[in-house]
CSV table of N, CA, C and O in Angstrom, one decimal:
chain,number,residue,atom,x,y,z
A,17,GLU,N,75.1,-35.2,6.3
A,17,GLU,CA,75.5,-37.2,6.5
A,17,GLU,C,76.6,-37.2,5.9
A,17,GLU,O,77.6,-38.0,5.3
A,18,HIS,N,75.9,-36.5,4.5
A,18,HIS,CA,76.3,-37.4,2.5
A,18,HIS,C,76.8,-35.8,1.8
A,18,HIS,O,76.9,-36.0,1.1
A,19,HIS,N,76.7,-35.1,2.6
A,19,HIS,CA,77.5,-33.8,2.5
A,19,HIS,C,77.4,-33.2,1.3
A,19,HIS,O,77.8,-32.9,0.3
A,20,GLY,N,75.5,-33.3,1.7
A,20,GLY,CA,74.7,-32.6,0.4
A,20,GLY,C,74.3,-33.1,-0.7
A,20,GLY,O,74.8,-32.8,-1.8
A,21,SER,N,75.1,-34.3,-1.1
A,21,SER,CA,74.9,-35.1,-2.1
A,21,SER,C,73.1,-35.7,-2.4
A,21,SER,O,73.1,-36.5,-3.5
A,22,CYS,N,72.6,-35.4,-1.9
A,22,CYS,CA,70.9,-36.0,-1.7
A,22,CYS,C,70.3,-35.0,-3.5
A,22,CYS,O,70.6,-34.1,-3.2
A,23,GLU,N,69.1,-36.3,-3.7
A,23,GLU,CA,68.8,-35.6,-5.5
A,23,GLU,C,67.9,-36.3,-4.8
A,23,GLU,O,67.3,-37.2,-4.4
A,24,VAL,N,66.4,-34.6,-5.4
A,24,VAL,CA,65.3,-35.3,-5.1
A,24,VAL,C,64.5,-36.0,-6.8
A,24,VAL,O,65.3,-34.4,-7.9
A,25,TYR,N,63.5,-36.8,-7.0
A,25,TYR,CA,63.5,-36.8,-8.4
A,25,TYR,C,62.3,-37.1,-8.5
A,25,TYR,O,60.9,-37.6,-7.6
A,26,ALA,N,61.1,-36.4,-9.2
A,26,ALA,CA,59.7,-36.4,-9.0
A,26,ALA,C,59.5,-37.5,-10.6
A,26,ALA,O,60.2,-37.6,-11.3
A,27,ALA,N,58.5,-38.1,-10.3
A,27,ALA,CA,57.8,-39.0,-10.9
A,27,ALA,C,57.3,-38.2,-12.2
A,27,ALA,O,57.1,-37.0,-12.5
A,28,PRO,N,58.0,-38.9,-13.7
A,28,PRO,CA,57.7,-40.6,-14.0
A,28,PRO,C,59.6,-41.0,-13.7
A,28,PRO,O,60.8,-40.1,-14.2
A,29,PHE,N,59.7,-41.5,-12.1
A,29,PHE,CA,60.9,-41.8,-12.2
A,29,PHE,C,61.1,-43.4,-11.9
A,29,PHE,O,60.4,-43.7,-10.2
A,30,ALA,N,61.5,-44.3,-12.4
A,30,ALA,CA,61.7,-45.4,-11.6
A,30,ALA,C,62.7,-45.8,-10.3
A,30,ALA,O,63.8,-45.4,-9.9
A,31,VAL,N,62.1,-46.9,-9.5
A,31,VAL,CA,63.0,-47.4,-8.6
A,31,VAL,C,63.0,-48.4,-8.4
A,31,VAL,O,61.6,-49.2,-8.7
A,32,ASN,N,64.1,-49.3,-8.6
A,32,ASN,CA,64.2,-50.9,-8.5
A,32,ASN,C,64.2,-51.2,-7.1
A,32,ASN,O,65.8,-51.1,-6.6
A,33,LEU,N,63.6,-51.4,-6.3
A,33,LEU,CA,63.4,-51.3,-4.6
A,33,LEU,C,64.7,-52.5,-3.9
A,33,LEU,O,65.9,-52.6,-3.5
A,34,ASP,N,64.5,-53.7,-4.8
A,34,ASP,CA,65.2,-55.1,-4.5
A,34,ASP,C,66.4,-55.4,-5.6
A,34,ASP,O,67.9,-55.8,-4.8
A,35,ALA,N,67.0,-54.3,-6.5
A,35,ALA,CA,68.4,-53.3,-7.0
A,35,ALA,C,67.8,-55.4,-7.8
A,35,ALA,O,69.2,-56.1,-8.2
A,36,GLU,N,67.1,-56.0,-8.3
A,36,GLU,CA,67.9,-57.4,-8.5
A,36,GLU,C,65.9,-57.2,-10.0
A,36,GLU,O,66.1,-58.6,-10.9
A,37,ASN,N,65.9,-56.3,-9.9
A,37,ASN,CA,64.6,-56.3,-11.1
A,37,ASN,C,63.7,-56.9,-11.2
A,37,ASN,O,62.9,-57.2,-12.2
A,38,ARG,N,63.2,-57.3,-9.7
A,38,ARG,CA,62.1,-58.1,-9.9
A,38,ARG,C,60.9,-56.7,-9.0
A,38,ARG,O,59.8,-57.1,-9.4
A,39,ASP,N,61.2,-56.4,-8.3
A,39,ASP,CA,60.3,-55.1,-7.6
A,39,ASP,C,60.5,-53.5,-7.6
A,39,ASP,O,61.1,-52.5,-6.7
A,40,TRP,N,59.8,-52.9,-8.7
A,40,TRP,CA,59.9,-52.1,-9.7
A,40,TRP,C,58.6,-51.4,-9.1
A,40,TRP,O,57.6,-51.2,-8.7
A,41,VAL,N,59.0,-49.9,-8.7
A,41,VAL,CA,57.7,-48.8,-8.1
A,41,VAL,C,58.1,-47.4,-8.3
A,41,VAL,O,59.5,-47.2,-9.2
A,42,GLU,N,57.3,-46.6,-8.7
A,42,GLU,CA,57.4,-45.3,-8.9
A,42,GLU,C,56.7,-44.2,-8.1
A,42,GLU,O,55.8,-43.5,-8.5
A,43,PRO,N,57.4,-43.9,-7.0
A,43,PRO,CA,57.0,-42.8,-6.2
A,43,PRO,C,56.5,-41.7,-6.6
A,43,PRO,O,57.2,-41.0,-8.0
A,44,ASP,N,56.1,-40.7,-6.0
A,44,ASP,CA,55.7,-39.2,-6.8
A,44,ASP,C,57.1,-38.3,-6.4
A,44,ASP,O,57.1,-37.7,-7.5
A,45,ILE,N,57.4,-38.5,-5.3
A,45,ILE,CA,59.1,-38.1,-5.4
A,45,ILE,C,60.1,-39.5,-4.6
A,45,ILE,O,59.5,-39.7,-3.6
A,46,SER,N,61.3,-39.6,-5.1
A,46,SER,CA,62.4,-40.1,-4.3
A,46,SER,C,63.2,-38.6,-3.8
A,46,SER,O,63.7,-38.2,-4.9
A,47,VAL,N,63.9,-39.5,-3.2
A,47,VAL,CA,65.0,-38.3,-2.6
A,47,VAL,C,66.0,-39.5,-1.9
A,47,VAL,O,65.6,-40.6,-1.3
A,48,ILE,N,67.2,-39.6,-3.0
A,48,ILE,CA,68.6,-40.3,-3.0
A,48,ILE,C,69.7,-39.7,-2.9
A,48,ILE,O,70.1,-38.4,-3.2
A,49,CYS,N,70.8,-40.3,-1.9
A,49,CYS,CA,71.5,-40.2,-1.1
A,49,CYS,C,72.6,-40.2,-1.5
A,49,CYS,O,74.4,-40.2,-1.0
A,50,ASP,N,72.5,-41.9,-2.0
A,50,ASP,CA,73.9,-42.2,-2.2
A,50,ASP,C,74.1,-42.1,-4.2
A,50,ASP,O,73.0,-43.4,-4.8
A,51,PRO,N,74.1,-41.7,-5.1
A,51,PRO,CA,74.4,-41.1,-6.3
A,51,PRO,C,75.1,-42.5,-7.1
A,51,PRO,O,75.0,-42.6,-7.7
A,52,ASP,N,75.7,-43.5,-6.0
A,52,ASP,CA,75.6,-45.3,-6.5
A,52,ASP,C,74.4,-45.6,-7.4
A,52,ASP,O,74.5,-46.6,-7.7
A,53,LYS,N,73.7,-45.5,-5.9
A,53,LYS,CA,71.9,-46.0,-6.5
A,53,LYS,C,71.6,-45.7,-8.4
A,53,LYS,O,70.8,-46.3,-8.5
A,54,LEU,N,72.1,-44.5,-8.6
A,54,LEU,CA,71.6,-43.8,-10.0
A,54,LEU,C,71.9,-44.5,-10.8
A,54,LEU,O,73.1,-44.6,-11.2
A,55,THR,N,71.1,-45.2,-11.8
A,55,THR,CA,71.4,-45.2,-13.3
A,55,THR,C,70.8,-44.9,-14.5
A,55,THR,O,70.1,-44.4,-14.4
A,56,ASP,N,71.3,-45.5,-16.2
A,56,ASP,CA,70.0,-45.2,-16.8
A,56,ASP,C,69.1,-45.4,-16.4
A,56,ASP,O,68.4,-44.2,-17.0
A,57,ASN,N,68.4,-46.6,-15.6
A,57,ASN,CA,67.3,-46.7,-15.6
A,57,ASN,C,66.1,-46.2,-14.1
A,57,ASN,O,64.8,-46.7,-14.3
A,58,GLY,N,67.0,-45.5,-13.4
A,58,GLY,CA,66.6,-44.9,-12.7
A,58,GLY,C,67.0,-45.1,-11.6
A,58,GLY,O,68.4,-44.7,-11.3
A,59,CYS,N,66.6,-45.7,-10.3
A,59,CYS,CA,67.4,-45.8,-8.6
A,59,CYS,C,67.3,-47.4,-8.7
A,59,CYS,O,66.2,-48.0,-9.1
A,60,GLU,N,68.8,-48.2,-8.4
A,60,GLU,CA,68.5,-48.8,-8.4
A,60,GLU,C,68.9,-49.1,-6.8
A,60,GLU,O,70.1,-49.3,-5.8
A,61,GLY,N,67.6,-50.1,-5.8
A,61,GLY,CA,68.1,-49.8,-4.7
A,61,GLY,C,66.8,-48.9,-3.9
A,61,GLY,O,66.5,-47.8,-4.4
A,62,ALA,N,66.9,-49.1,-2.4
A,62,ALA,CA,66.2,-48.0,-1.9
A,62,ALA,C,66.4,-46.5,-1.4
A,62,ALA,O,67.4,-46.0,-1.3
A,63,PRO,N,65.5,-45.8,-1.6
A,63,PRO,CA,65.6,-44.5,-1.9
A,63,PRO,C,66.2,-43.7,-0.3
A,63,PRO,O,65.1,-45.0,0.4
A,64,ASP,N,66.3,-43.0,0.1
A,64,ASP,CA,66.0,-42.6,1.6
A,64,ASP,C,65.2,-42.2,1.9
A,64,ASP,O,64.5,-41.9,3.2
A,65,LEU,N,64.0,-41.1,1.5
A,65,LEU,CA,63.0,-40.5,1.4
A,65,LEU,C,62.0,-41.0,0.2
A,65,LEU,O,62.7,-40.4,-1.1
A,66,VAL,N,60.7,-41.0,0.5
A,66,VAL,CA,59.3,-41.7,-0.7
A,66,VAL,C,58.3,-40.5,-0.3
A,66,VAL,O,58.5,-40.8,1.6
A,67,VAL,N,57.9,-40.1,-0.8
A,67,VAL,CA,56.8,-39.1,-0.6
A,67,VAL,C,55.7,-39.9,-1.8
A,67,VAL,O,55.7,-39.3,-2.8
A,68,GLU,N,54.3,-39.9,-1.3
A,68,GLU,CA,53.5,-40.4,-2.6
A,68,GLU,C,52.0,-39.1,-1.5
A,68,GLU,O,52.0,-38.6,-0.7
A,69,VAL,N,51.9,-38.8,-3.0
A,69,VAL,CA,50.3,-37.7,-2.9
A,69,VAL,C,49.3,-39.0,-3.0
A,69,VAL,O,48.8,-39.7,-4.2
A,70,LEU,N,48.4,-38.7,-2.0
A,70,LEU,CA,47.2,-40.3,-2.1
A,70,LEU,C,46.0,-39.6,-3.1
A,70,LEU,O,45.8,-38.6,-3.4
A,71,SER,N,45.8,-40.1,-3.8
A,71,SER,CA,44.6,-40.1,-5.0
A,71,SER,C,43.4,-40.8,-5.0
A,71,SER,O,44.3,-42.4,-4.5
A,72,PRO,N,42.2,-41.1,-5.1
A,72,PRO,CA,41.1,-42.0,-4.7
A,72,PRO,C,41.6,-43.3,-5.5
A,72,PRO,O,41.0,-44.5,-5.3
A,73,GLU,N,42.5,-43.6,-6.4
A,73,GLU,CA,42.9,-44.9,-7.2
A,73,GLU,C,44.1,-45.7,-6.4
A,73,GLU,O,43.8,-46.6,-6.3
A,74,ASN,N,45.1,-44.3,-6.4
A,74,ASN,CA,46.3,-45.7,-4.6
A,74,ASN,C,45.9,-45.3,-3.8
A,74,ASN,O,46.7,-45.9,-3.1
A,75,LYS,N,44.6,-44.9,-2.7
A,75,LYS,CA,44.5,-44.7,-1.5
A,75,LYS,C,44.9,-45.9,-1.0
A,75,LYS,O,46.1,-45.3,0.0
A,76,LYS,N,43.8,-47.0,-0.8
A,76,LYS,CA,44.6,-47.9,-0.1
A,76,LYS,C,45.8,-48.9,0.0
A,76,LYS,O,46.7,-48.9,0.8
A,77,TYR,N,46.5,-48.6,-1.3
A,77,TYR,CA,47.3,-49.1,-1.6
A,77,TYR,C,48.1,-48.1,-0.7
A,77,TYR,O,50.0,-49.4,-0.1
A,78,ASP,N,48.4,-47.1,-1.6
A,78,ASP,CA,49.5,-46.5,-0.7
A,78,ASP,C,49.6,-46.3,0.8
A,78,ASP,O,50.7,-46.1,1.5
A,79,LEU,N,48.1,-46.4,1.7
A,79,LEU,CA,48.2,-46.5,2.8
A,79,LEU,C,48.6,-47.3,4.0
A,79,LEU,O,49.2,-47.7,4.9
A,80,PHE,N,48.5,-48.6,3.4
A,80,PHE,CA,48.3,-49.9,3.6
A,80,PHE,C,48.9,-51.0,3.3
A,80,PHE,O,49.7,-51.5,4.0
A,81,GLU,N,49.7,-51.1,2.1
A,81,GLU,CA,50.9,-51.7,1.3
A,81,GLU,C,52.4,-51.3,1.6
A,81,GLU,O,52.8,-51.7,2.1
A,82,LYS,N,52.0,-49.8,1.0
A,82,LYS,CA,53.4,-49.5,1.2
A,82,LYS,C,54.0,-49.2,2.2
A,82,LYS,O,55.6,-49.3,1.7
A,83,PRO,N,54.1,-48.9,3.0
A,83,PRO,CA,54.7,-48.8,4.7
A,83,PRO,C,55.5,-50.2,4.6
A,83,PRO,O,56.5,-49.8,4.8
A,84,GLY,N,55.3,-51.0,4.4
A,84,GLY,CA,55.3,-52.2,4.9
A,84,GLY,C,56.7,-53.4,3.5
A,84,GLY,O,57.5,-53.5,3.6
A,85,ILE,N,56.0,-52.3,2.1
A,85,ILE,CA,57.4,-52.4,1.3
A,85,ILE,C,58.1,-52.2,1.4
A,85,ILE,O,59.4,-52.8,1.5
A,86,TYR,N,58.2,-50.3,1.4
A,86,TYR,CA,58.9,-49.2,1.4
A,86,TYR,C,60.0,-49.9,2.9
A,86,TYR,O,61.6,-49.8,3.3
A,87,SER,N,59.4,-50.4,4.0
A,87,SER,CA,60.1,-51.2,5.3
A,87,SER,C,61.1,-52.0,4.8
A,87,SER,O,62.3,-52.0,5.3
A,88,LYS,N,60.3,-53.0,4.2
A,88,LYS,CA,60.8,-54.2,3.5
A,88,LYS,C,62.4,-54.5,3.1
A,88,LYS,O,63.6,-54.6,3.0
A,89,TYR,N,62.1,-53.2,2.0
A,89,TYR,CA,63.6,-52.8,1.0
A,89,TYR,C,64.1,-51.7,1.5
A,89,TYR,O,65.1,-51.1,0.9
A,90,GLY,N,64.2,-51.2,2.5
A,90,GLY,CA,65.3,-50.2,2.8
A,90,GLY,C,64.7,-49.1,3.3
A,90,GLY,O,65.9,-48.3,3.2
A,91,VAL,N,63.7,-48.4,2.4
A,91,VAL,CA,63.3,-47.0,2.5
A,91,VAL,C,63.4,-46.6,3.9
A,91,VAL,O,63.3,-47.6,5.0
A,92,ARG,N,64.6,-45.5,4.3
A,92,ARG,CA,64.3,-44.9,5.9
A,92,ARG,C,63.0,-44.2,5.9
A,92,ARG,O,63.1,-43.9,7.5
A,93,GLU,N,62.6,-43.5,5.6
A,93,GLU,CA,61.3,-42.4,5.8
A,93,GLU,C,60.4,-42.1,4.3
A,93,GLU,O,60.9,-42.6,3.3
A,94,TYR,N,59.2,-42.3,4.7
A,94,TYR,CA,58.2,-42.3,3.7
A,94,TYR,C,57.0,-41.3,4.5
A,94,TYR,O,56.5,-41.7,5.6
A,95,TRP,N,56.9,-40.1,3.5
A,95,TRP,CA,55.6,-39.2,3.6
A,95,TRP,C,54.1,-39.6,2.7
A,95,TRP,O,55.2,-39.9,1.2
A,96,ILE,N,53.0,-39.8,3.1
A,96,ILE,CA,52.1,-39.6,2.3
A,96,ILE,C,51.5,-38.6,2.5
A,96,ILE,O,51.2,-38.2,3.8
A,97,VAL,N,51.3,-37.7,1.4
A,97,VAL,CA,50.2,-36.7,1.2
A,97,VAL,C,49.2,-36.1,1.1
A,97,VAL,O,48.8,-37.1,0.3
A,98,ASP,N,48.4,-36.0,1.9
A,98,ASP,CA,47.0,-36.4,2.1
A,98,ASP,C,45.7,-35.7,1.6
A,98,ASP,O,45.8,-33.9,2.4
A,99,PRO,N,45.6,-34.5,0.2
A,99,PRO,CA,45.1,-33.5,-0.1
A,99,PRO,C,44.1,-33.2,0.7
A,99,PRO,O,43.6,-32.5,1.0
A,100,GLU,N,42.9,-34.4,0.6
A,100,GLU,CA,41.8,-34.7,1.2
A,100,GLU,C,42.0,-34.3,2.9
A,100,GLU,O,40.7,-33.4,3.0
A,101,GLN,N,42.9,-34.9,3.5
A,101,GLN,CA,42.8,-34.7,4.5
A,101,GLN,C,43.4,-32.9,5.2
A,101,GLN,O,43.7,-32.5,6.4
A,102,GLU,N,44.1,-32.2,4.6
A,102,GLU,CA,45.0,-31.6,4.7
A,102,GLU,C,46.2,-31.8,5.7
A,102,GLU,O,46.4,-31.2,6.7
A,103,SER,N,46.7,-32.8,5.3
A,103,SER,CA,47.5,-33.4,6.1
A,103,SER,C,48.4,-34.7,5.7
A,103,SER,O,48.5,-34.5,4.8
A,104,ILE,N,49.8,-35.0,6.2
A,104,ILE,CA,51.4,-35.2,5.7
A,104,ILE,C,51.1,-36.7,7.0
A,104,ILE,O,51.8,-35.7,8.1
A,105,LEU,N,51.2,-38.2,6.4
A,105,LEU,CA,51.7,-39.2,7.2
A,105,LEU,C,53.0,-39.5,7.2
A,105,LEU,O,53.5,-39.6,6.1
A,106,ILE,N,54.1,-39.2,8.4
A,106,ILE,CA,55.3,-39.4,8.2
A,106,ILE,C,55.3,-40.3,9.0
A,106,ILE,O,55.7,-40.4,10.3
A,107,TYR,N,56.3,-41.5,8.1
A,107,TYR,CA,56.9,-42.9,8.8
A,107,TYR,C,57.8,-42.2,9.2
A,107,TYR,O,58.9,-42.1,7.8
A,108,VAL,N,58.5,-42.8,10.0
A,108,VAL,CA,60.5,-43.0,10.2
A,108,VAL,C,60.2,-44.6,10.1
A,108,VAL,O,60.3,-45.1,11.5
A,109,LEU,N,60.6,-45.3,8.8
A,109,LEU,CA,60.9,-46.4,9.0
A,109,LEU,C,62.3,-47.2,9.5
A,109,LEU,O,61.5,-48.3,9.9
A,110,GLU,N,63.2,-46.4,8.9
A,110,GLU,CA,64.5,-46.9,10.1
A,110,GLU,C,64.1,-47.1,11.2
A,110,GLU,O,65.1,-47.7,12.0
A,111,GLU,N,63.5,-46.1,12.2
A,111,GLU,CA,63.4,-46.4,13.7
A,111,GLU,C,62.1,-47.3,13.9
A,111,GLU,O,62.5,-47.7,15.1
A,112,GLY,N,61.4,-47.2,12.7
A,112,GLY,CA,60.5,-48.4,13.8
A,112,GLY,C,59.3,-48.0,14.3
A,112,GLY,O,58.8,-48.9,15.2
A,113,ILE,N,59.0,-46.8,14.6
A,113,ILE,CA,58.2,-45.8,15.4
A,113,ILE,C,56.5,-45.8,14.8
A,113,ILE,O,56.7,-45.7,13.6
A,114,LEU,N,55.7,-45.8,14.8
A,114,LEU,CA,54.4,-45.3,14.9
A,114,LEU,C,54.8,-43.8,13.8
A,114,LEU,O,55.3,-42.9,14.3
A,115,PRO,N,53.7,-43.6,12.5
A,115,PRO,CA,54.0,-42.6,12.3
A,115,PRO,C,53.4,-41.6,12.8
A,115,PRO,O,52.7,-41.7,13.4
A,116,GLU,N,53.8,-40.9,12.9
A,116,GLU,CA,53.4,-39.0,13.2
A,116,GLU,C,52.4,-38.2,11.8
A,116,GLU,O,52.6,-38.0,10.8
A,117,VAL,N,50.9,-37.9,11.8
A,117,VAL,CA,50.1,-36.3,11.4
A,117,VAL,C,50.9,-35.5,11.6
A,117,VAL,O,50.7,-34.8,12.0
A,118,ALA,N,50.7,-34.6,10.6
A,118,ALA,CA,51.1,-33.4,11.0
A,118,ALA,C,50.3,-32.8,9.4
A,118,ALA,O,49.7,-32.7,8.6
A,119,PRO,N,49.1,-31.9,10.3
A,119,PRO,CA,48.6,-30.4,8.9
A,119,PRO,C,49.7,-30.0,8.3
A,119,PRO,O,50.6,-29.3,8.9
A,120,PHE,N,48.9,-29.6,7.2
A,120,PHE,CA,49.3,-28.8,6.2
A,120,PHE,C,50.3,-27.6,6.8
A,120,PHE,O,51.3,-26.3,6.4
A,121,SER,N,49.5,-26.9,8.0
A,121,SER,CA,49.5,-25.6,8.7
A,121,SER,C,50.8,-25.9,9.5
A,121,SER,O,51.9,-24.8,9.9
A,122,ARG,N,51.7,-26.8,9.7
A,122,ARG,CA,52.7,-27.6,10.4
A,122,ARG,C,53.8,-27.5,9.5
A,122,ARG,O,54.4,-27.6,8.4
A,123,LYS,N,54.7,-27.0,9.9
A,123,LYS,CA,55.9,-27.4,8.9
A,123,LYS,C,56.9,-28.3,9.5
A,123,LYS,O,57.1,-28.8,10.3
A,124,VAL,N,57.4,-29.0,8.2
A,124,VAL,CA,57.7,-30.7,8.8
A,124,VAL,C,59.6,-30.4,8.3
A,124,VAL,O,59.8,-30.3,7.1
A,125,SER,N,60.2,-31.1,8.5
A,125,SER,CA,61.4,-31.6,8.8
A,125,SER,C,61.3,-33.3,8.4
A,125,SER,O,60.9,-34.3,9.2
A,126,SER,N,62.3,-34.0,7.5
A,126,SER,CA,62.6,-34.9,7.4
A,126,SER,C,63.9,-35.4,8.8
A,126,SER,O,64.9,-34.7,9.0
A,127,ARG,N,63.7,-36.7,9.0
A,127,ARG,CA,64.6,-37.2,10.3
A,127,ARG,C,65.8,-38.0,9.5
A,127,ARG,O,66.5,-37.8,10.2
A,128,VAL,N,65.5,-38.2,8.8
A,128,VAL,CA,66.3,-39.0,7.7
A,128,VAL,C,67.0,-37.9,6.7
A,128,VAL,O,68.5,-38.3,6.4
A,129,VAL,N,66.5,-37.0,6.3
A,129,VAL,CA,67.1,-35.9,5.1
A,129,VAL,C,67.8,-35.0,5.9
A,129,VAL,O,66.9,-33.9,5.9
A,130,LYS,N,69.2,-34.6,6.5
A,130,LYS,CA,69.1,-33.3,7.3
A,130,LYS,C,68.9,-32.4,6.2
A,130,LYS,O,69.5,-31.9,5.4
A,131,GLY,N,68.0,-31.3,6.4
A,131,GLY,CA,67.8,-29.7,6.2
A,131,GLY,C,66.9,-30.3,5.1
A,131,GLY,O,66.3,-29.2,4.1
A,132,LEU,N,66.0,-31.1,4.6
A,132,LEU,CA,64.9,-31.2,4.3
A,132,LEU,C,63.4,-30.4,5.0
A,132,LEU,O,63.2,-31.0,5.9
A,133,THR,N,63.0,-30.1,4.7
A,133,THR,CA,62.2,-29.0,5.9
A,133,THR,C,61.3,-28.8,4.0
A,133,THR,O,60.9,-27.9,3.2
A,134,LEU,N,59.8,-29.1,4.8
A,134,LEU,CA,58.3,-28.2,3.4
A,134,LEU,C,57.3,-27.8,4.5
A,134,LEU,O,57.1,-28.1,5.7
A,135,GLU,N,57.2,-26.6,4.0
A,135,GLU,CA,56.0,-25.9,4.4
A,135,GLU,C,55.0,-25.6,3.6
A,135,GLU,O,54.9,-24.9,2.8
A,136,LEU,N,54.2,-26.7,3.3
A,136,LEU,CA,53.3,-26.7,2.7
A,136,LEU,C,52.0,-25.8,2.6
A,136,LEU,O,51.5,-25.7,1.3
A,137,GLY,N,51.3,-25.9,4.2
A,137,GLY,CA,50.5,-24.8,3.9
A,137,GLY,C,51.5,-23.3,3.6
A,137,GLY,O,50.1,-22.3,2.9
A,138,LYS,N,52.2,-22.8,3.4
A,138,LYS,CA,52.5,-22.1,2.6
A,138,LYS,C,52.9,-22.0,1.3
A,138,LYS,O,52.8,-20.7,0.9
A,139,LEU,N,53.3,-23.1,0.8
A,139,LEU,CA,53.4,-23.6,-0.5
A,139,LEU,C,51.7,-23.1,-1.1
A,139,LEU,O,51.9,-22.2,-1.9
A,140,LEU,N,51.2,-23.4,-0.1
A,140,LEU,CA,49.8,-23.7,-1.1
A,140,LEU,C,49.3,-22.6,-1.2
A,140,LEU,O,48.3,-21.7,-2.1
A,141,ALA,N,49.9,-21.5,0.0
A,141,ALA,CA,49.5,-20.2,-0.1
A,141,ALA,C,50.0,-19.1,-1.1
A,141,ALA,O,49.2,-18.3,-0.9
A,142,GLU,N,50.8,-19.8,-1.5
A,142,GLU,CA,51.5,-19.0,-2.4
A,142,GLU,C,51.2,-19.2,-3.3
A,142,GLU,O,51.4,-18.6,-4.8
A,143,TYR,N,50.2,-20.5,-3.8
A,143,TYR,CA,50.2,-20.9,-5.2
A,143,TYR,C,49.2,-20.0,-5.7
A,143,TYR,O,48.4,-19.7,-5.6
A,144,ASP,N,49.4,-20.1,-7.2
A,144,ASP,CA,49.2,-18.5,-8.0
A,144,ASP,C,48.7,-19.8,-9.3
A,144,ASP,O,47.9,-18.7,-10.1
A,145,GLY,N,48.6,-20.8,-8.8
A,145,GLY,CA,47.9,-21.5,-10.4
A,145,GLY,C,48.9,-21.7,-11.2
A,145,GLY,O,48.2,-22.6,-12.6
A,146,GLN,N,49.8,-21.6,-11.5
A,146,GLN,CA,50.9,-21.3,-12.2
A,146,GLN,C,52.3,-22.5,-11.8
A,146,GLN,O,52.5,-22.0,-10.7
A,147,PHE,N,52.6,-23.2,-12.7
A,147,PHE,CA,54.5,-23.5,-12.3
A,147,PHE,C,55.1,-23.8,-13.0
A,147,PHE,O,54.8,-23.3,-14.4
């Protein structure tokens, strides 16, 4: 739909969800398909896809509060990567359906960012301690 214009941004990358300087977040990964949302400050408006990686410090906030916040401001899809459970919780917020849980061993594809596929199990198996 966006003819390959989607860009991936890793934290630290600021996202102003309401584009009025009130509701700032810093997702672990943001995928933005509308280049007009990009500014010198980060992203003004909702990314198309947000990915958060759970840690003990942010677990409750990412699991219970952020889905509502992201849905309210128009994030189309929200993935929560849970290293402890070795799974990804996938919310397709624009469709308003229940989230899906995918184990790391399964290939997952974004429903809103066409062509975006993640094989986390394969990536982890190939990881050699170097980035």
